Coordinates of C-alpha atoms in Angstrom, one line a residue:
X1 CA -22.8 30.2 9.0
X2 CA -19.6 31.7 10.3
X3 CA -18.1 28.3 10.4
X4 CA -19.3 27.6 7.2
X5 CA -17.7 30.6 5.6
X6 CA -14.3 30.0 7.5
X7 CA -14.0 26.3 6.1
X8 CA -15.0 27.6 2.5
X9 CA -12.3 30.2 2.9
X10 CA -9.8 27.8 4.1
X11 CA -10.8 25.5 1.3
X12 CA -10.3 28.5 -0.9
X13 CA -6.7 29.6 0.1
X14 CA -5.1 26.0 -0.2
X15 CA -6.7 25.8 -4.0
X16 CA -5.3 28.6 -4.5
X17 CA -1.6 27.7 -2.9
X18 CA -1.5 24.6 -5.0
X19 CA -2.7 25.9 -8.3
X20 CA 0.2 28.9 -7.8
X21 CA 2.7 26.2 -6.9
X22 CA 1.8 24.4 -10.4
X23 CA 1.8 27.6 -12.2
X24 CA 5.5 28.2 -10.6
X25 CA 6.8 24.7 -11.7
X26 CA 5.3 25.0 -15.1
X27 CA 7.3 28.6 -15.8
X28 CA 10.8 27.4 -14.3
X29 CA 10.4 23.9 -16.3
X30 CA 10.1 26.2 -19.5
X31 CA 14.0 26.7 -18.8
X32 CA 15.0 23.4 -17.4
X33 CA 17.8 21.8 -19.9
X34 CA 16.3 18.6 -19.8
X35 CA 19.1 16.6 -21.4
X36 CA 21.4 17.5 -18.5
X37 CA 19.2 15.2 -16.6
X38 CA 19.0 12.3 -18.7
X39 CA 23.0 12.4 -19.3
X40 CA 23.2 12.1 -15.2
X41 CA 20.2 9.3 -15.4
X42 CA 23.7 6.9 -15.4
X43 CA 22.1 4.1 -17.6
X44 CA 23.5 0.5 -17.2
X45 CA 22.2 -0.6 -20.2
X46 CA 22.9 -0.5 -23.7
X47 CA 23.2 3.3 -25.5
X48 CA 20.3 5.0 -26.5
X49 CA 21.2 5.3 -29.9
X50 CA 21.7 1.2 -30.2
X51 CA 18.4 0.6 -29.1
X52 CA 16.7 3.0 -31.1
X53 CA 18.2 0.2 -33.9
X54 CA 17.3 -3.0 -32.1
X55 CA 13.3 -2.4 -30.4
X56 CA 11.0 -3.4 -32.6
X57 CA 8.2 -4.1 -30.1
X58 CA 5.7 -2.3 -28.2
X59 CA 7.5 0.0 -25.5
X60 CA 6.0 0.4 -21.9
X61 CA 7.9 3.5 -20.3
X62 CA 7.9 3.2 -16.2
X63 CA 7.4 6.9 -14.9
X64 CA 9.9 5.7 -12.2
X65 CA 12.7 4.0 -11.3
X66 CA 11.3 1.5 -9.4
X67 CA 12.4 -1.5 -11.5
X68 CA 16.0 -2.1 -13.3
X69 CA 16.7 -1.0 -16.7
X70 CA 16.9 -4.0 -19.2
X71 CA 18.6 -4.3 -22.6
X72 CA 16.2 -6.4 -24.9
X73 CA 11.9 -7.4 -24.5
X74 CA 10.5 -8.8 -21.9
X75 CA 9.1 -12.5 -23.3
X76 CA 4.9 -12.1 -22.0
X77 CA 3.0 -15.2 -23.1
X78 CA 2.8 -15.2 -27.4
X79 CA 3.6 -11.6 -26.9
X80 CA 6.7 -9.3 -25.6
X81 CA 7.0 -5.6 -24.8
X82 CA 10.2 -3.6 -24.5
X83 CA 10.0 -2.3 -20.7
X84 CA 12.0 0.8 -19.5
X85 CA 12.5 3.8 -17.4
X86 CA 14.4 5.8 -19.4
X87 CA 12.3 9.0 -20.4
X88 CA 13.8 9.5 -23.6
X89 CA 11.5 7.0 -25.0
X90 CA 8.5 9.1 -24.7
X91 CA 6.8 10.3 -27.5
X92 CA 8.9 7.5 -29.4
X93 CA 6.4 6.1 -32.5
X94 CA 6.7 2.5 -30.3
X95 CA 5.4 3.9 -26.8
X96 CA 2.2 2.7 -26.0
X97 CA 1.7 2.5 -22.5
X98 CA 3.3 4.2 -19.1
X99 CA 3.7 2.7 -15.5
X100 CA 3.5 5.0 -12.9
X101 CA 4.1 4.3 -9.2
X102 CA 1.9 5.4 -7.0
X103 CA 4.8 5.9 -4.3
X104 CA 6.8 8.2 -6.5
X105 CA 4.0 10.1 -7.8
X106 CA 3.7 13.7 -8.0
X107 CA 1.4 16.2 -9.4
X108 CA 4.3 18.5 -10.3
X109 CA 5.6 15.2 -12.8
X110 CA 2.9 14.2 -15.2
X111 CA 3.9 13.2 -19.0
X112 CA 1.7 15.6 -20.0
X113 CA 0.0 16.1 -22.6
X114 CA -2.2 12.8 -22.1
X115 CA -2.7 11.0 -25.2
X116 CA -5.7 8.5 -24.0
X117 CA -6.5 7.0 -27.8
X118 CA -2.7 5.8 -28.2
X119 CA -1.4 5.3 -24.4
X120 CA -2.4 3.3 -21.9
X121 CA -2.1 4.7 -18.3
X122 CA -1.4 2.0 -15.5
X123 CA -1.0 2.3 -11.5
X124 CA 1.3 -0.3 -9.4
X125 CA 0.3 1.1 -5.7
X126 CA 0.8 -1.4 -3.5
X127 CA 1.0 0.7 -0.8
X128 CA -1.3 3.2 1.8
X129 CA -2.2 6.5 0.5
X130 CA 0.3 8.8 2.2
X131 CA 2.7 8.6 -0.3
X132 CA 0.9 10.4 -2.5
X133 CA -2.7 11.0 -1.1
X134 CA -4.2 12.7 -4.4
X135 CA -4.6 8.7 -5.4
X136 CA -7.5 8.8 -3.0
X137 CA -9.8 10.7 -4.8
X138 CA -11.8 9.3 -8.2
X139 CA -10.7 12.5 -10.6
X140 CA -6.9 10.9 -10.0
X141 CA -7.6 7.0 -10.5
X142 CA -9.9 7.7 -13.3
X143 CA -6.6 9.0 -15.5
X144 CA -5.4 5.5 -15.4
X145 CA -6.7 2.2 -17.4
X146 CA -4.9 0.0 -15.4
X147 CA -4.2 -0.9 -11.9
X148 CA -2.8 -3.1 -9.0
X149 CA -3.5 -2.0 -5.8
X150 CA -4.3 -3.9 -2.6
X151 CA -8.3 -3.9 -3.9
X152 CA -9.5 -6.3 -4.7
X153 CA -11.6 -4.3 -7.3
X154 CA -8.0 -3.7 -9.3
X155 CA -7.4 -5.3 -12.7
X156 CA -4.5 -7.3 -10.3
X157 CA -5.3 -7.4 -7.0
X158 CA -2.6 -7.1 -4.2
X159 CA -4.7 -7.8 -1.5
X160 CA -3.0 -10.6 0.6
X161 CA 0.7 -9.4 -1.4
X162 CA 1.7 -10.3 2.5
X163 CA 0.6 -13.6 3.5
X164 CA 2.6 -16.5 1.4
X165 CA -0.6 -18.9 1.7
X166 CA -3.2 -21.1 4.1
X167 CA -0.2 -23.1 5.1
X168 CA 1.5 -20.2 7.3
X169 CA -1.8 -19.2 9.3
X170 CA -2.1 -22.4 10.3
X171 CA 2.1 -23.2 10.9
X172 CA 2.9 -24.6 14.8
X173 CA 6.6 -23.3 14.1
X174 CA 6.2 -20.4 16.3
X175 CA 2.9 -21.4 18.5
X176 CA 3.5 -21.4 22.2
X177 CA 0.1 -22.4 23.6
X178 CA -2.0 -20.5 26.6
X179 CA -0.4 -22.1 29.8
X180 CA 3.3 -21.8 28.7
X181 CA 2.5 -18.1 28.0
X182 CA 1.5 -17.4 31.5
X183 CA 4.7 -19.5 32.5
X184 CA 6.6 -16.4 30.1
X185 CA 4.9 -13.9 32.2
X186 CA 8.7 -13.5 33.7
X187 CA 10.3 -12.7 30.7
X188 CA 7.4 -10.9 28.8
X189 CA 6.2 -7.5 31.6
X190 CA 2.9 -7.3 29.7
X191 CA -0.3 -9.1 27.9
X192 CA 0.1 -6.8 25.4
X193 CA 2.8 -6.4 22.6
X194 CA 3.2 -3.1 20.3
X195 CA 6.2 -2.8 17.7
X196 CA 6.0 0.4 15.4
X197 CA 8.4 3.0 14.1
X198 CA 6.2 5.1 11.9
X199 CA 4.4 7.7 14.4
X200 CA 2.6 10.3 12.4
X201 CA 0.1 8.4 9.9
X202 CA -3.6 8.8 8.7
X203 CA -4.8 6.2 11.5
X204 CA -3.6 8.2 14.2
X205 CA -3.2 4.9 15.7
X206 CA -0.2 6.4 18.6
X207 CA -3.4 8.2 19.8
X208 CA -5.0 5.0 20.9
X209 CA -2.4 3.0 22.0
X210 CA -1.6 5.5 24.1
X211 CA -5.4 5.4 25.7
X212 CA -4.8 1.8 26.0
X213 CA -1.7 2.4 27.7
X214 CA -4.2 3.4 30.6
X215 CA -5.9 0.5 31.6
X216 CA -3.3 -2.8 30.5
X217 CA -0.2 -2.7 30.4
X218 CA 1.6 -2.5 26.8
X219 CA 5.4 -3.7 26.0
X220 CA 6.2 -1.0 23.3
X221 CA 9.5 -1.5 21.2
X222 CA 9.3 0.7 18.4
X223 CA 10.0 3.9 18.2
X224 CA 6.2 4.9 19.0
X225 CA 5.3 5.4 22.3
X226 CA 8.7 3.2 23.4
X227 CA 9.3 2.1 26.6
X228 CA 11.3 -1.4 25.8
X229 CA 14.2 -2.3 23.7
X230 CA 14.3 -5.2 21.1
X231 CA 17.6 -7.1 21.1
X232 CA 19.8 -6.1 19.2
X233 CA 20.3 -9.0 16.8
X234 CA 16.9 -8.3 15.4
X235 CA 16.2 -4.7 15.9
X236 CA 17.0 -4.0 12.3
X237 CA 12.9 -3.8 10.8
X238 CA 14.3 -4.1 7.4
X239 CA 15.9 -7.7 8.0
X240 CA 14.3 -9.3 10.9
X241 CA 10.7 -8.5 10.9
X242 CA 9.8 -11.1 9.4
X243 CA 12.9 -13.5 10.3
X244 CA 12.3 -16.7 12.6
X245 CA 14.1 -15.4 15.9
X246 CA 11.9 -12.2 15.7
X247 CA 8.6 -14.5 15.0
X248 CA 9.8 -16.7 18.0
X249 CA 10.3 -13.3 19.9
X250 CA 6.9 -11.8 19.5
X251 CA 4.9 -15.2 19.8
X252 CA 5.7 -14.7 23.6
X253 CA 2.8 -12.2 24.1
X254 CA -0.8 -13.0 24.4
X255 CA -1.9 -9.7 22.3
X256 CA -0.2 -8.2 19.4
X257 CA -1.6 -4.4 18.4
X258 CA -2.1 -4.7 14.7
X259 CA -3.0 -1.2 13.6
X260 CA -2.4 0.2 10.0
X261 CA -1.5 3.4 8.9
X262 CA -4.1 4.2 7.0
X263 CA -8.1 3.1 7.3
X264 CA -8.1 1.6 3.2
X265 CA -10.8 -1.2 2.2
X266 CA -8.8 -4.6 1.6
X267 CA -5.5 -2.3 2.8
X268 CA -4.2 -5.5 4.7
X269 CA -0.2 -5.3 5.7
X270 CA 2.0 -8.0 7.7
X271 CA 0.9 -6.2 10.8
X272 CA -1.9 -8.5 11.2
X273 CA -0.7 -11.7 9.3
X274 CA 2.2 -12.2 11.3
X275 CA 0.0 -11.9 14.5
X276 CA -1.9 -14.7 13.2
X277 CA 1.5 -16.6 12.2
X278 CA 2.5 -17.3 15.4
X279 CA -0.6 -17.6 17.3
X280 CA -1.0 -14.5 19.3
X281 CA -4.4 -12.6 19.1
X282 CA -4.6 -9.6 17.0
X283 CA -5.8 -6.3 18.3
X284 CA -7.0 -4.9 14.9
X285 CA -7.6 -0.9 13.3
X286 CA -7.6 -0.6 9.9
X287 CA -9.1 -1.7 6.7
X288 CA -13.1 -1.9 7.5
X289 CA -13.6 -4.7 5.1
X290 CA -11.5 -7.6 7.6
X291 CA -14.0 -9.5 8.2
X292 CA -13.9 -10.7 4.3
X293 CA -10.2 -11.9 4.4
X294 CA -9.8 -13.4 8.4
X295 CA -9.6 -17.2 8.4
X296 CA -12.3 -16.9 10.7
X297 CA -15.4 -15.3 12.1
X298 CA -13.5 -14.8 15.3
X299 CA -9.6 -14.5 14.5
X300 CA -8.8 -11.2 15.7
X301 CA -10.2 -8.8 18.4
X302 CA -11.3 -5.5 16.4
X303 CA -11.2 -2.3 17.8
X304 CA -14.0 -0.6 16.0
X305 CA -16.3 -3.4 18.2
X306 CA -15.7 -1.6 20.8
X307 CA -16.7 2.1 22.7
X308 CA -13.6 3.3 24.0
X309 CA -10.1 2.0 24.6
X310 CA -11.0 1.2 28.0
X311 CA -14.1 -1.3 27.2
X312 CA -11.2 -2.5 25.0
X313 CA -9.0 -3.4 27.7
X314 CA -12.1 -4.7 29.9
X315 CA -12.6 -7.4 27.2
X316 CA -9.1 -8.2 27.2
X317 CA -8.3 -8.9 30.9
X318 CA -11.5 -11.5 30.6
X319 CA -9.5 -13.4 27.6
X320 CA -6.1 -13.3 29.6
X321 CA -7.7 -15.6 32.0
X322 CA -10.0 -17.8 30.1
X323 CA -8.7 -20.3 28.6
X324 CA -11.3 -21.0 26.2
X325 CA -12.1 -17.7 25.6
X326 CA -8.8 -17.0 24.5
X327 CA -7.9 -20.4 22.4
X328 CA -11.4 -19.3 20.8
X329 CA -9.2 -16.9 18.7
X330 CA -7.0 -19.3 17.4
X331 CA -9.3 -21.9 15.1
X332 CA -6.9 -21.7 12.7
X333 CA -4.4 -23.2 14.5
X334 CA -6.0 -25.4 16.8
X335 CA -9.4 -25.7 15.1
X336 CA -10.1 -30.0 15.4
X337 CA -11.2 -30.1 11.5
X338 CA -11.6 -26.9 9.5
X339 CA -9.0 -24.6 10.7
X340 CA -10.0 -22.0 7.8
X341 CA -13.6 -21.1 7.0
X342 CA -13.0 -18.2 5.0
X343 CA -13.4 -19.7 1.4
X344 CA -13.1 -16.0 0.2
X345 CA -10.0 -16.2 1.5
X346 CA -8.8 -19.7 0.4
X347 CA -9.6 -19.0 -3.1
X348 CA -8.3 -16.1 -3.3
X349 CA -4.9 -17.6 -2.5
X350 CA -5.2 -20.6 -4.3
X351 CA -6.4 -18.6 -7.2
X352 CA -3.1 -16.1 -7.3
X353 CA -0.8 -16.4 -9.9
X354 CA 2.6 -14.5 -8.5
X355 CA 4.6 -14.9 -5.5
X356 CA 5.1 -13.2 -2.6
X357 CA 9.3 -14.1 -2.2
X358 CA 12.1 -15.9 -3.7
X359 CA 10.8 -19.3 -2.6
X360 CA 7.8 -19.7 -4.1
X361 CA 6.9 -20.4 -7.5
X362 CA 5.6 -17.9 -10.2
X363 CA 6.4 -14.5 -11.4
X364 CA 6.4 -11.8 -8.8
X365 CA 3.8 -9.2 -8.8
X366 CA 5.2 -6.4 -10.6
X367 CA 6.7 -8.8 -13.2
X368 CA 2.5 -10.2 -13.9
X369 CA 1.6 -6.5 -13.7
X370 CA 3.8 -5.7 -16.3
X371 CA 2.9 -8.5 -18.6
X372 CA -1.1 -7.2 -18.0
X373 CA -0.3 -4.1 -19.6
X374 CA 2.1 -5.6 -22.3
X375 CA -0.6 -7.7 -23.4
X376 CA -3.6 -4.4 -23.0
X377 CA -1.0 -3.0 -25.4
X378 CA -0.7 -5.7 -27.8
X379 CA -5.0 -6.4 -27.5
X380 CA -5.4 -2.7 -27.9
X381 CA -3.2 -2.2 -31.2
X382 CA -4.9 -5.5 -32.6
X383 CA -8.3 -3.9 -32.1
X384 CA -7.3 -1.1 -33.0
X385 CA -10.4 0.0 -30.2
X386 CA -9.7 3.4 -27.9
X387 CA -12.3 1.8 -24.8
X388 CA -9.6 -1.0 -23.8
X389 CA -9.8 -2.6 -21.1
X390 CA -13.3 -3.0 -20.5
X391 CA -13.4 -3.0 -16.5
X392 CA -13.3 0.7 -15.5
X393 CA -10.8 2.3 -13.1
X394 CA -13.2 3.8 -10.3
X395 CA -13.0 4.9 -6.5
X396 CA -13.2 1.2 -5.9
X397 CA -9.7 0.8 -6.9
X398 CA -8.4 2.5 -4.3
X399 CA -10.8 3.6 -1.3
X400 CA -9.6 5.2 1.3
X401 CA -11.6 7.0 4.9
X402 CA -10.5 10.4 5.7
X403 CA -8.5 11.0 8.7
X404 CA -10.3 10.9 11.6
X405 CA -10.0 10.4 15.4
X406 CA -8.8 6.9 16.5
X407 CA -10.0 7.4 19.7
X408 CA -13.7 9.2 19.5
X409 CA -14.4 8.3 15.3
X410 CA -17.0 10.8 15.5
X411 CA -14.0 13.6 15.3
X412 CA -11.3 14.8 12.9
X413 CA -7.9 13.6 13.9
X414 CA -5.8 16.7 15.4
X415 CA -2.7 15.2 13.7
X416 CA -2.8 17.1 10.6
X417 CA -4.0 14.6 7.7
X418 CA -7.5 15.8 7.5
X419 CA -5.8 19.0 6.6
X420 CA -3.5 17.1 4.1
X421 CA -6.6 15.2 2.5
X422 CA -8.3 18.6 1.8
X423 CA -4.9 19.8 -0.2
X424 CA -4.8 16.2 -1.8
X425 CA -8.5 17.1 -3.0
X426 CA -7.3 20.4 -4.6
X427 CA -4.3 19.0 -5.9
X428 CA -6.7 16.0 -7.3
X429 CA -8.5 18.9 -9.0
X430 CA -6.0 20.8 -10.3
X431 CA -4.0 17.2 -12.5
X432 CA -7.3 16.5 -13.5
X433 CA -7.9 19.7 -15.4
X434 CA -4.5 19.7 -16.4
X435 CA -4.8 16.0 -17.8
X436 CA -8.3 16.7 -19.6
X437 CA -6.8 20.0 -21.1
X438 CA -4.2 18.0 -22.6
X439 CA -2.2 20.5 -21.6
X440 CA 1.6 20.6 -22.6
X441 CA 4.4 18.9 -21.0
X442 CA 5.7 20.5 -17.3
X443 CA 7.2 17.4 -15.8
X444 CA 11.4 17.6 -14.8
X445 CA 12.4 14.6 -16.3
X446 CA 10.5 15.0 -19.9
X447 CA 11.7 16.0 -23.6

């Protein structure tokens, strides 16, 4: 009981916090001159004033900067949308629908007050949740009518947003097969290769790694748990992580430690594609629904199969020197007919509209995302019906495990994000009741 009471204090305290912190930013926004803000916004586009003359069609306001400002509609299908990020358009007769992303949210900026009948809410969150971790909870997705997010649930899903198609699992480019890789075992000091530069996440993936650390031996070049040095011409993550001498670098190991930094259903990052790019086995912790999107029953070595990072490492000396155990991992590059099984997966790919860089075909996803709502807009004033679209935004859309120990997953992580997802759960609470309210307008950047 005494626990009981201490967690429900605790609990207590941090509603508390947050809803004081609201009340703070509400009182000071009551004297914020929010025209000095706009006139520093910098625009690069036409004047306001001009295309108050010129828009004659439905206006979709991005809560963020994320995309570039543009001077006339955006052409979607039989039907176009002025798109923008300048927030002087809200509340303008022509504003229909607002973009938010998920990266740049905050509960302390919300176009309040929520005008549900006329405005259609939409959510581009492409990423994990610790950007803004109130999106793991269903009172926060349930504001929006819209979303793309890596689920596959979302009105556009972003699942595979990293792999470019079938073709690239099953690409030779890179492949250096089992006996030339113990002929490397001069150049490359371990079975085992570990590249990340993002320490403190949900996963608390350092945690095991670092258990791992014990029993084989782990080349580390990030800035997690380092002990090598990538050269320099492709230390830079932003340009070379995906780049063909860094591919060629890392197809050297045996083992690649694919671990994400947050444990999301269909939450699937280059981590563990470019493992299976170049033919190295991945060592996988993250999104408990894989097994749907591998190319095939056995394509990566999961760490939730095993007890403890030691049975881990058990398993992995066995594969080292077997052969066939090992190649027995790599059907999708050396399988004699069907290299992928996964039909999930095959249609999926084959049945995605937008590309993933400059060199394939299509629109890319933020620009179908866009047209999805433009054309909710257009179906929604044609209807004239408040209950548009008909698939409804729900924890599906976005779900998310809390923090827990990657080592023993019977435990809370001692990291600090199970303390964060409790705040997230208040703070969840608190934009949801503010939202329903329809309370009045607190955000920085607003009229």
């Amino acid at each position: 009981m005494p626990l009981v009471r201490i967690g429900w204090i605790t609990i207590s305290v941090i509603s508390v916090v947050v809803i004081v912190e609201i009340i703070f930013e509400i009182y000071f926004e009551k004297n914020y001159d929010h025209r000095k803000t706009f006139e520093e916004y910098g625009y690069t586009t036409k004047d306001y004033n001009t295309l108050l003359t010129e828009i004659e069609d439905p206006i979709v306001l991005w809560w963020s900067e994320l995309v570039p400002e543009r001077s006339e509609a955006t052409k979607c299908g039989d039907v176009s949308c002025f798109f923008t990020h300048n927030r002087k358009f809200k509340g303008h007769p022509l504003q229909k629908a607002i973009i938010f992303y998920g990266s740049h949210m905050s509960v302390l900026d919300v176009p309040l007050p929520r005008d549900r009948d006329h405005t259609i809410w939409a959510l581009f969150h492409e990423e994990s949740p610790k950007n803004f971790l109130p999106i793991v909870y269903e009172k926060t997705l349930s504001m929006f009518d819209l979303t793309a997010t890596f689920s596959r649930h979302s009105h556009l899903p972003l699942t595979l947003q990293y792999l470019e198609n079938a073709e690239a699992l099953q690409t030779m480019n890179y492949f250096i097969p089992f006996e030339e890789k113990d002929m490397l075992s001069a150049q490359v000091t371990a079975p085992v290769l570990y590249i990340q530069s993002s320490c403190d996440v949900p996963s608390d993936r350092d945690m095991y790694v670092k258990q791992l650390m014990k029993y084989i031996k782990i080349d580390s070049y990030g800035e997690c748990l380092n002990n090598k040095r990538l050269p320099e011409d492709i230390r830079d993550p932003a340009t070379n992580f995906m780049s063909d001498k860094f591919l060629h670098f890392i197809a050297r190991y045996k083992f690649i430690i694919a671990f994400e930094n947050a444990i999301c259903d269909d939450y699937i990052t280059e981590k563990l594609w470019r493992s299976l790019i170049v033919g190295s086995i991945p060592i996988y912790y993250g999104s408990p629904t894989i097994m749907d999107w591998l190319p095939n029953n056995k394509s990566a070595i999961l760490v939730t199969d095993f007890a403890s990072a030691q049975s881990l490492a058990t398993h992995l000396y066995k594969v080292i020197e077997d052969r066939s155990a090992y190649n027995s991992y790599l059907d999708h590059k050396l399988g004699s007919k069907t290299k992928i099984s996964n039909v999930r997966l095959l249609n999926a790919l084959k049945q995605r509209h937008w590309k993933v860089d400059e060199y394939s075909a299509g629109p890319y996803h933020i620009e179908l995302f866009e047209c999805q709502v433009c054309q909710a807009v257009h179906n929604k004033l044609a209807t004239r019906k408040n209950n548009f679209p008909q698939k409804k935004v729900s924890q599906d859309h976005f779900r998310c495990e809390n923090p827990v120990s990657s080592v023993d997953r019977r435990k809370k992580s001692d990291n600090g994000w199970s303390t964060e997802w409790q705040i997230a759960k208040c703070e969840s609470l608190a934009l949801s009741a503010l939202v329903e309210s329809k309370s009045e307008n607190y955000t920085k950047n607003s009229t």
